[in-house]
XYZ file of C-alpha atoms in Angstrom:
629
model
C 82.471 100.574 91.426
C 83.430 96.944 90.800
C 85.765 94.051 91.838
C 87.137 90.908 90.466
C 88.840 88.056 92.170
C 92.454 87.874 90.723
C 93.991 85.009 92.667
C 93.117 82.068 94.855
C 95.529 80.394 97.189
C 93.618 77.134 98.087
C 93.891 75.096 101.414
C 95.178 71.661 101.387
C 92.971 68.600 101.163
C 91.362 67.367 104.379
C 92.667 64.257 105.639
C 92.066 61.662 108.491
C 94.341 59.317 110.270
C 93.307 55.595 109.044
C 91.214 56.715 106.075
C 91.890 57.177 102.539
C 91.524 60.890 100.920
C 90.418 60.688 97.309
C 92.577 62.590 94.895
C 90.993 63.206 91.586
C 92.845 63.344 88.253
C 91.561 64.694 85.075
C 93.234 65.867 81.762
C 89.996 66.763 80.119
C 90.842 70.222 79.907
C 94.085 71.868 79.213
C 97.021 70.561 81.393
C 96.811 68.193 84.477
C 93.991 68.706 86.603
C 93.727 67.659 90.167
C 90.654 68.098 92.422
C 90.128 67.249 96.334
C 87.865 67.797 99.470
C 88.605 70.407 101.995
C 86.091 71.356 104.518
C 82.598 71.807 103.063
C 84.356 72.668 99.719
C 85.724 70.722 96.495
C 89.079 72.434 95.376
C 90.290 72.508 91.856
C 94.250 73.225 92.283
C 94.788 73.974 88.521
C 92.399 76.660 87.731
C 92.435 77.558 91.461
C 88.719 77.568 91.948
C 86.042 75.896 94.496
C 82.696 74.350 94.560
C 80.949 75.610 97.581
C 77.606 74.196 97.210
C 78.057 71.469 99.984
C 76.783 72.518 103.503
C 78.456 69.687 105.371
C 82.216 68.306 105.226
C 82.924 66.867 101.669
C 84.554 63.617 101.198
C 85.169 63.006 97.389
C 84.791 64.479 94.087
C 85.314 63.175 90.611
C 85.312 64.961 87.166
C 83.435 63.316 84.268
C 85.426 62.165 81.342
C 84.015 64.746 79.119
C 85.442 67.498 81.461
C 82.024 69.528 81.606
C 80.797 68.286 84.940
C 81.989 67.441 88.584
C 80.374 64.807 90.798
C 80.981 65.126 94.794
C 79.752 63.687 97.832
C 79.640 64.527 101.475
C 79.308 63.256 105.091
C 75.487 63.145 105.049
C 75.296 60.951 101.876
C 74.454 63.938 99.533
C 75.520 63.928 95.890
C 76.106 67.061 93.935
C 76.610 67.453 90.179
C 78.094 70.950 89.207
C 79.309 72.621 86.220
C 83.078 73.059 85.878
C 83.042 75.307 82.854
C 81.345 78.463 84.140
C 82.940 81.037 86.433
C 80.228 80.409 89.299
C 80.581 76.441 88.994
C 76.651 76.496 89.803
C 75.014 73.031 91.212
C 73.159 71.412 88.531
C 71.669 68.560 90.331
C 71.452 67.129 93.816
C 70.738 63.617 95.053
C 70.656 61.405 98.165
C 70.992 57.870 98.069
C 72.865 56.856 101.199
C 72.049 57.326 104.734
C 75.687 58.013 105.792
C 78.975 59.373 104.290
C 79.971 58.809 100.696
C 83.300 57.184 100.459
C 83.882 57.147 96.688
C 82.115 57.689 93.362
C 83.096 57.293 89.690
C 81.774 58.181 86.228
C 81.399 55.886 83.269
C 83.142 56.643 79.880
C 80.080 58.292 78.521
C 79.839 60.725 81.211
C 76.220 59.626 81.848
C 76.164 57.013 84.669
C 77.645 57.498 88.182
C 78.145 54.889 90.959
C 78.282 56.080 94.491
C 79.314 53.878 97.721
C 79.890 54.579 101.221
C 77.908 54.045 104.496
C 74.233 53.165 104.860
C 71.705 51.033 106.678
C 69.237 50.295 104.133
C 71.885 50.568 101.147
C 75.679 51.360 100.941
C 75.825 51.763 97.044
C 73.880 53.154 94.077
C 74.425 53.533 90.271
C 72.104 56.027 88.602
C 71.943 58.481 85.379
C 73.414 61.790 86.510
C 70.780 63.969 84.909
C 67.607 62.293 86.169
C 68.797 60.357 89.130
C 66.998 57.201 87.651
C 68.497 53.889 88.887
C 70.653 51.653 86.320
C 70.850 48.556 88.265
C 71.572 47.346 91.953
C 74.941 47.426 93.853
C 74.587 44.590 96.257
C 76.724 41.957 98.179
C 78.441 44.018 100.633
C 77.539 43.578 104.494
C 79.573 46.644 105.750
C 80.588 49.920 104.299
C 82.020 50.160 100.942
C 85.155 52.221 100.684
C 86.129 52.210 96.915
C 84.509 51.866 93.402
C 85.526 51.847 89.929
C 83.858 52.124 86.816
C 85.367 50.082 83.645
C 85.657 52.716 80.986
C 85.254 50.370 77.963
C 82.357 47.889 77.115
C 81.040 45.789 78.340
C 80.820 47.718 81.314
C 81.885 46.581 84.758
C 81.693 48.313 88.167
C 84.176 46.885 90.918
C 83.716 47.636 94.565
C 85.645 47.101 97.826
C 84.609 47.214 101.420
C 85.101 46.735 104.970
C 83.840 43.390 104.732
C 87.017 42.463 103.043
C 85.099 41.718 99.883
C 85.645 42.669 96.254
C 82.604 42.347 94.081
C 82.044 42.984 90.327
C 78.668 44.101 89.025
C 77.862 43.692 85.358
C 75.770 45.884 83.412
C 73.745 48.011 82.779
C 71.282 47.297 84.156
C 73.954 46.372 86.923
C 73.635 43.356 88.928
C 75.980 41.452 91.212
C 78.596 39.147 89.172
C 81.701 37.841 90.742
C 82.371 38.318 94.548
C 85.648 37.488 96.272
C 87.299 37.692 99.709
C 90.800 37.506 98.771
C 91.950 40.132 101.403
C 92.287 39.909 105.235
C 91.350 43.272 106.106
C 89.563 46.375 104.813
C 89.778 46.893 101.132
C 90.900 50.735 100.930
C 90.927 51.099 97.154
C 90.219 49.616 93.633
C 91.043 50.972 90.367
C 90.473 49.934 86.809
C 93.346 50.122 84.262
C 93.196 52.699 81.498
C 92.275 49.916 79.038
C 89.831 48.261 81.447
C 91.579 44.677 80.829
C 92.656 44.601 84.580
C 91.916 46.240 87.945
C 93.630 46.225 91.043
C 92.672 46.130 94.719
C 94.698 47.401 97.762
C 93.804 46.984 101.548
C 94.735 47.561 104.995
C 96.294 44.105 104.966
C 99.275 45.581 103.016
C 98.328 43.312 99.897
C 98.238 44.179 96.337
C 96.015 41.969 94.060
C 95.555 42.106 90.094
C 92.446 40.885 88.223
C 91.217 40.386 84.899
C 88.949 43.223 83.893
C 85.707 41.594 82.667
C 85.647 38.357 84.874
C 87.558 39.335 88.052
C 89.506 36.174 88.113
C 92.854 36.607 90.115
C 95.641 37.130 88.000
C 98.423 37.454 90.865
C 99.435 39.003 93.898
C 101.830 41.839 93.234
C 105.024 42.244 95.348
C 106.999 39.065 96.879
C 109.248 39.067 99.483
C 108.980 40.996 102.715
C 111.843 43.402 102.136
C 109.833 44.988 99.345
C 106.181 44.945 100.663
C 104.694 47.790 102.387
C 104.801 47.670 106.113
C 101.580 49.707 106.647
C 98.129 49.681 105.400
C 97.933 50.667 101.795
C 95.390 53.703 101.283
C 95.433 54.316 97.502
C 96.611 52.999 94.306
C 96.946 54.624 90.959
C 97.768 53.213 87.388
C 100.528 54.505 84.967
C 98.956 56.230 81.878
C 100.305 53.044 79.788
C 98.598 50.938 82.124
C 101.779 48.806 82.745
C 102.592 49.931 86.335
C 100.710 50.615 89.489
C 101.606 53.204 92.335
C 100.563 52.475 95.908
C 100.479 55.187 98.817
C 100.873 53.354 102.278
C 100.797 54.481 106.052
C 104.516 53.275 106.004
C 105.188 56.893 104.577
C 106.454 55.542 101.077
C 104.853 55.302 97.710
C 106.071 52.164 95.689
C 105.860 51.595 91.968
C 105.093 48.141 90.701
C 105.322 46.359 87.495
C 101.939 44.664 86.740
C 103.232 41.933 84.557
C 105.963 40.538 86.843
C 104.495 41.873 90.068
C 108.152 43.198 91.039
C 108.914 46.572 92.604
C 110.164 49.034 90.425
C 110.787 52.100 92.592
C 110.565 52.617 96.147
C 109.784 56.445 97.082
C 110.635 57.702 100.526
C 107.980 60.430 101.410
C 109.197 61.158 105.164
C 112.802 62.747 104.460
C 114.918 62.555 107.353
C 112.253 61.974 110.135
C 109.543 59.376 110.686
C 106.506 61.146 111.892
C 102.625 60.409 111.466
C 102.193 63.354 109.226
C 104.085 61.650 106.525
C 101.531 58.724 106.162
C 100.393 58.600 102.514
C 96.688 58.599 102.135
C 96.007 59.313 98.611
C 97.702 59.159 95.201
C 96.969 59.724 91.429
C 99.175 59.459 88.345
C 99.135 61.818 85.741
C 99.344 61.770 81.944
C 102.836 63.815 82.350
C 104.033 60.711 84.255
C 104.193 62.525 87.407
C 103.067 60.704 90.543
C 101.081 62.963 93.113
C 100.481 61.600 96.572
C 99.078 63.225 99.439
C 100.219 63.113 103.110
C 98.383 62.900 106.334
C 99.576 66.619 106.995
C 97.797 67.666 103.779
C 101.164 68.260 101.787
C 100.866 67.304 98.242
C 104.055 65.263 96.874
C 104.812 65.830 93.245
C 107.022 62.674 92.398
C 108.853 62.963 89.009
C 109.562 60.144 86.464
C 112.303 57.991 88.143
C 112.584 59.990 91.322
C 113.034 58.078 94.523
C 111.960 61.072 96.721
C 109.424 63.983 96.054
C 110.653 66.360 93.406
C 108.432 69.209 94.829
C 106.198 69.424 98.025
C 103.313 71.768 98.007
C 102.458 72.979 100.986
C 99.948 75.283 102.800
C 97.087 75.485 105.209
C 94.940 72.343 105.991
C 93.259 73.555 109.273
C 91.009 76.508 109.526
C 92.658 79.912 110.066
C 92.265 81.502 113.501
C 94.236 84.789 113.016
C 96.081 86.825 110.262
C 98.074 90.044 109.943
C 99.544 91.401 106.690
C 102.933 93.192 106.736
C 102.577 95.883 104.006
C 106.142 97.102 104.302
C 107.483 93.701 103.585
C 104.777 92.232 101.541
C 104.179 89.268 103.448
C 100.934 87.674 104.978
C 101.171 85.709 108.536
C 98.343 82.980 109.081
C 98.009 80.877 112.068
C 95.782 78.020 112.102
C 93.983 75.794 114.501
C 96.881 73.171 114.353
C 99.337 75.749 115.909
C 101.065 76.503 112.779
C 102.115 79.878 111.551
C 102.996 80.299 107.872
C 104.476 83.346 106.215
C 103.377 84.146 102.569
C 105.561 86.090 100.505
C 103.802 88.292 98.069
C 106.880 89.920 96.520
C 106.491 88.209 93.192
C 102.719 88.544 93.290
C 100.071 86.649 95.234
C 99.700 83.723 92.583
C 103.357 83.022 93.061
C 103.105 82.821 96.924
C 104.298 79.834 98.530
C 104.046 79.366 102.378
C 106.963 78.942 104.573
C 106.581 77.462 108.068
C 107.598 79.690 111.137
C 109.475 78.457 113.934
C 109.153 74.921 115.252
C 106.443 74.054 112.759
C 103.749 73.281 115.354
C 102.804 75.338 118.505
C 101.258 72.542 120.440
C 99.141 74.512 123.032
C 97.498 76.354 120.256
C 97.471 79.682 118.999
C 95.008 82.362 119.614
C 95.975 85.672 117.831
C 98.829 86.792 115.683
C 100.126 90.379 114.798
C 103.469 92.171 113.749
C 105.917 94.893 114.788
C 104.914 98.393 113.779
C 106.159 99.952 110.348
C 109.715 101.094 110.577
C 110.808 98.439 112.834
C 114.446 97.154 111.869
C 113.613 93.529 111.997
C 111.110 91.268 110.630
C 109.142 90.337 113.838
C 105.727 88.643 114.808
C 103.863 88.326 118.023
C 101.395 85.716 118.922
C 99.102 84.551 121.674
C 98.493 81.278 122.740
C 96.547 78.851 125.058
C 99.544 78.863 127.599
C 98.703 82.415 128.503
C 101.883 84.076 126.982
C 102.721 86.479 124.239
C 105.298 85.396 122.242
C 107.852 87.745 120.241
C 109.180 85.921 117.236
C 112.182 87.352 114.922
C 111.638 85.898 111.491
C 114.766 85.532 109.353
C 113.423 86.468 105.769
C 115.752 83.856 104.421
C 114.951 81.278 106.662
C 111.800 81.494 108.346
C 111.648 77.953 109.831
C 114.779 78.600 111.943
C 112.827 81.250 113.954
C 112.324 80.223 117.749
C 108.655 80.302 119.389
C 109.934 80.328 122.717
C 113.330 82.559 122.867
C 111.265 85.647 123.906
C 107.847 85.452 125.732
C 105.912 87.335 128.543
C 103.331 85.546 130.628
C 100.009 87.307 131.282
C 96.901 86.440 133.418
C 94.813 85.071 130.757
C 94.768 83.852 127.134
C 95.399 86.731 124.678
C 92.595 86.652 122.201
C 93.836 89.565 120.211
C 96.861 91.651 120.122
C 97.698 95.029 118.805
C 101.181 97.183 118.590
C 101.633 100.420 120.041
C 104.335 102.567 118.373
C 107.058 103.849 120.562
C 107.641 107.624 120.645
C 110.161 107.635 117.903
C 108.954 106.751 114.394
C 111.074 104.373 112.588
C 112.552 103.162 115.980
C 112.593 99.781 117.621
C 110.404 100.888 120.529
C 107.069 99.612 120.910
C 104.515 98.280 123.572
C 101.937 95.495 123.039
C 98.295 95.805 123.829
C 96.591 92.665 124.578
C 92.891 91.807 124.964
C 92.599 88.634 127.331
C 89.905 85.950 127.020
C 88.906 87.235 130.872
C 87.834 90.311 129.107
C 90.838 92.238 130.628
C 93.029 94.744 128.442
C 96.579 95.070 129.191
C 99.617 96.943 128.103
C 102.880 94.921 127.662
C 106.195 97.258 128.104
C 109.688 96.986 129.633
C 107.795 98.134 132.867
C 106.019 94.975 132.816
C 102.143 94.128 132.346
C 99.787 96.898 133.076
C 95.968 96.292 133.230
C 94.064 99.093 131.610
C 90.602 97.919 131.864
C 89.288 95.008 134.160
C 86.032 93.950 132.746
C 83.859 93.502 129.540
C 86.559 94.439 126.913
C 85.734 92.748 123.565
C 87.823 94.503 121.162
C 91.236 96.723 120.791
C 92.812 98.790 118.395
C 95.964 100.911 117.983
C 97.173 103.852 115.977
C 99.448 102.548 112.905
C 102.263 105.168 113.356
C 102.828 107.826 116.027
C 104.184 111.177 114.862
C 107.303 112.505 116.306
C 107.008 113.353 119.952
C 103.251 112.588 119.916
C 101.819 109.969 122.173
C 100.002 107.041 120.556
C 96.423 106.464 120.697
C 94.751 103.152 121.501
C 91.002 102.321 121.303
C 89.093 99.919 123.766
C 85.750 98.324 122.878
C 83.287 97.070 125.442
C 80.629 94.419 125.707
C 77.776 97.187 126.090
C 78.934 98.958 122.642
C 81.108 101.793 124.170
C 84.422 102.709 123.102
C 87.121 104.413 125.048
C 90.121 106.181 123.916
C 93.459 106.386 125.512
C 96.824 108.039 124.846
C 99.982 105.814 125.468
C 103.229 107.521 126.533
C 106.619 106.513 125.578
C 107.005 104.473 128.860
C 103.881 102.460 128.035
C 101.717 104.391 130.625
C 98.341 104.840 129.344
C 95.678 107.868 130.145
C 92.076 108.098 129.207
C 91.550 110.984 126.471
C 88.053 111.565 128.179
C 86.582 110.528 124.790
C 84.018 107.806 125.246
C 81.314 106.956 122.703
C 78.758 104.427 122.211
C 77.698 104.146 118.659
C 75.799 101.077 118.889
C 73.946 98.705 121.462
C 75.906 95.528 120.641
C 79.407 94.326 121.639
C 82.334 96.061 119.701
C 84.000 93.333 117.697
C 86.887 95.544 115.481
C 88.401 98.656 115.579
C 90.815 100.551 112.869
C 92.498 103.995 112.965
C 92.940 105.803 109.781
C 96.878 106.225 109.105
C 96.526 109.927 110.208
C 94.726 109.105 113.277
C 91.971 111.391 112.671
C 89.149 108.660 112.452
C 88.337 105.403 114.171
C 86.186 102.633 112.363
C 84.303 100.621 114.798
C 82.587 97.166 113.995
C 80.230 95.341 116.200
C 78.718 91.840 116.614
C 75.594 92.847 114.727
C 77.563 93.734 111.611
C 77.164 97.490 112.044
C 80.037 99.925 111.109
C 80.512 103.418 112.683
C 83.013 106.118 111.678
C 84.269 108.124 114.725
C 86.260 111.123 114.942
C 89.027 110.805 117.198
C 89.197 114.329 118.241
C 86.036 114.689 120.003
C 84.260 111.399 119.856
C 81.568 112.585 117.195
C 79.905 109.867 115.162
C 80.482 110.982 111.483
C 78.603 108.165 109.816
C 76.450 105.048 110.841
C 75.382 104.388 107.405
C 77.791 101.557 106.593
C 75.381 98.693 107.138
C 75.635 95.711 104.977
C 77.027 92.747 107.048
C 74.441 90.633 109.046
C 76.874 89.182 111.419
C 79.922 89.816 113.529
C 82.523 92.146 111.874
C 85.654 90.281 112.044
C 88.519 92.596 110.950
C 88.681 96.294 109.823
C 91.571 97.918 107.783
C 92.164 101.060 105.839
C 93.571 101.685 102.567
C 97.102 103.441 102.566
C 95.502 106.844 101.862
C 92.908 106.452 104.549
C 90.086 106.926 102.031
C 88.596 103.469 101.926
C 87.855 100.861 104.453
C 87.709 97.202 103.843
C 85.545 95.090 106.322
C 85.249 91.321 106.634
C 82.374 89.385 108.520
C 81.281 86.120 109.709
C 78.454 86.364 107.339
C 81.255 85.353 104.567
C 81.038 88.789 103.011
C 83.605 91.510 102.319
C 82.658 95.255 101.880
C 84.732 98.404 100.699
C 83.534 101.712 102.077
C 84.375 105.328 100.888
C 85.134 107.825 103.603
C 84.609 110.509 101.272
C 81.036 109.418 99.840
C 79.278 107.360 102.414
C 76.767 106.129 99.996
C 79.382 104.355 97.843
C 80.380 100.867 98.621
C 81.747 97.671 97.151
C 80.061 94.482 98.264
C 81.613 91.043 97.840
C 79.088 88.561 98.736
C 80.260 85.172 99.653
C 83.891 85.796 99.493
C 84.635 82.935 101.411
C 82.402 79.826 103.036
C 83.282 79.897 106.470
C 83.335 83.601 107.327
C 85.835 85.991 106.607
C 88.347 86.211 109.182
C 90.738 89.000 107.963
C 90.934 91.473 105.209
C 93.566 94.058 104.228
C 94.689 96.337 101.430
C 97.944 95.250 99.246
C 97.725 98.804 97.566
C 94.918 101.336 96.889
C 93.426 99.029 94.295
C 93.759 95.350 95.580
C 92.784 93.619 98.738
C 93.364 90.268 100.211
C 90.979 88.254 102.312
C 91.605 85.411 104.372
C 88.718 82.847 104.976
C 88.167 80.703 107.798
C 87.660 78.062 105.086
C 91.496 78.171 104.893
C 91.480 80.073 101.405
C 93.407 83.081 100.720
C 91.962 85.490 97.947
C 93.113 88.572 96.052
C 90.707 90.962 94.472
C 90.940 93.906 92.191
C 88.490 96.688 93.112
C 87.771 99.652 90.951
C 86.249 102.945 92.668
């Protein structure tokens, strides 16, 4: 039994209003290559891999000119050096030079020296050899946080830094020492960048000013842009040079990207990144310029804008998930994955052309402001594409999702109020397989279990409910079966008639001593998989409540989700411990164990087919795996 990761849909970059986000561009390997921070990870969008060595939020990553190494920093001042070539991207070195967050770092052209800047009480910058940590000089002169740094990629080496003290300082070396310091900005210096040749560098700031300097001496050449009609009207958060070194592109909170000619200082192109509506989410907070002459800018929403040569608006916008995923459900019949995130957004991922080709479509009004807690879908055979979600407004929403235009769906056209926040949902198929009748089972945060039907809302259990589950399909003229799990580790079974009324079957089982956290019936309803808060998984026979096996032990934390393969032979489990497992119902001793599938716990796992599974992490990443039994 074996497994292999086949696809990875990475999350979008982490952003914060009022602060630049560092995108990193490299062409040291085949094709254009962009990396960025998200949560505790560093994401490579070209090879779709992640570096996962940090234990706190990452802030910046830079790839060495050689392409063999990556360097990344985090909120606690840690610097990690890691391998970009191997499949596991292992950490090679780890250093800590700053007491506070790392704001920026850069490599020299030899891929040997690194400068790091940021926050710190005893020091806010350091320059060192990557393979030993030995200092190669001192970065001094700033009295406040340093926001940006840039290494001159030609000799004689120079390092330029810009900070919140409004200063721009050149350091000469190695060994590096303070050279020229300038206070030409009237507010924070947000970014500094050397040209590809090193003959010039440019600084941009919160004062909306762009200044060009001579690369060796730091002498001011000119202020770029003249005339109020062409200047940015918001803080400039980032700057990038064209490959030929003749132009720079600036990203601003005024929701535009502007391209400037450095020789004349004149505006060449104004790029509208806000479309038809002005919104804070369109603030431009990061930027790079690729060797293929595409400008790549980053919106505050996390959207990545690809701007082609001579274009005056984004040629392509890469969307996705920026905030953590709180709930997911997979529609096997339509090959669509629905995800709900902390920011109140639901997205549909169409897997019809393969996982790697899937692009997210926003559902409904883009953001449900009260927050989403749970999501599920209509049962198989339902004539329409419909999802259900629970929210902090104590309502269950029924949303028809047009396949051709998911954004036109309405979040509020069909909703039912309940007496508590729906923390999990399950659908109960109606009496006629393939029909449009179904009821909704909900577990509320006040520990109640209720059934929502045409008759209204009926309370099934009043107290201590921790998990719910329902049969996938209901045979003709046979009542559906639901399972309810409790805080004390007990599970009770009920039948549900066509009118939505529930009747206890008399079967109650307590396979463990911890709270039940996940329940899943086999497609033929013969067995029920039970997961609990300790990570244990039990298999129960639904006809008499007998425990078939308690040997499925691997997880060390709460079981987050359970789903069966289409043939009902294999069970996929995911856990808060970051692992995924596949269990064999016909051979209890056999299993596939995918350790550290995600870095923030695995919230959801399901089968795409008999040999492929998909996992959704609380790190906002989506992965596909091929499994061989």
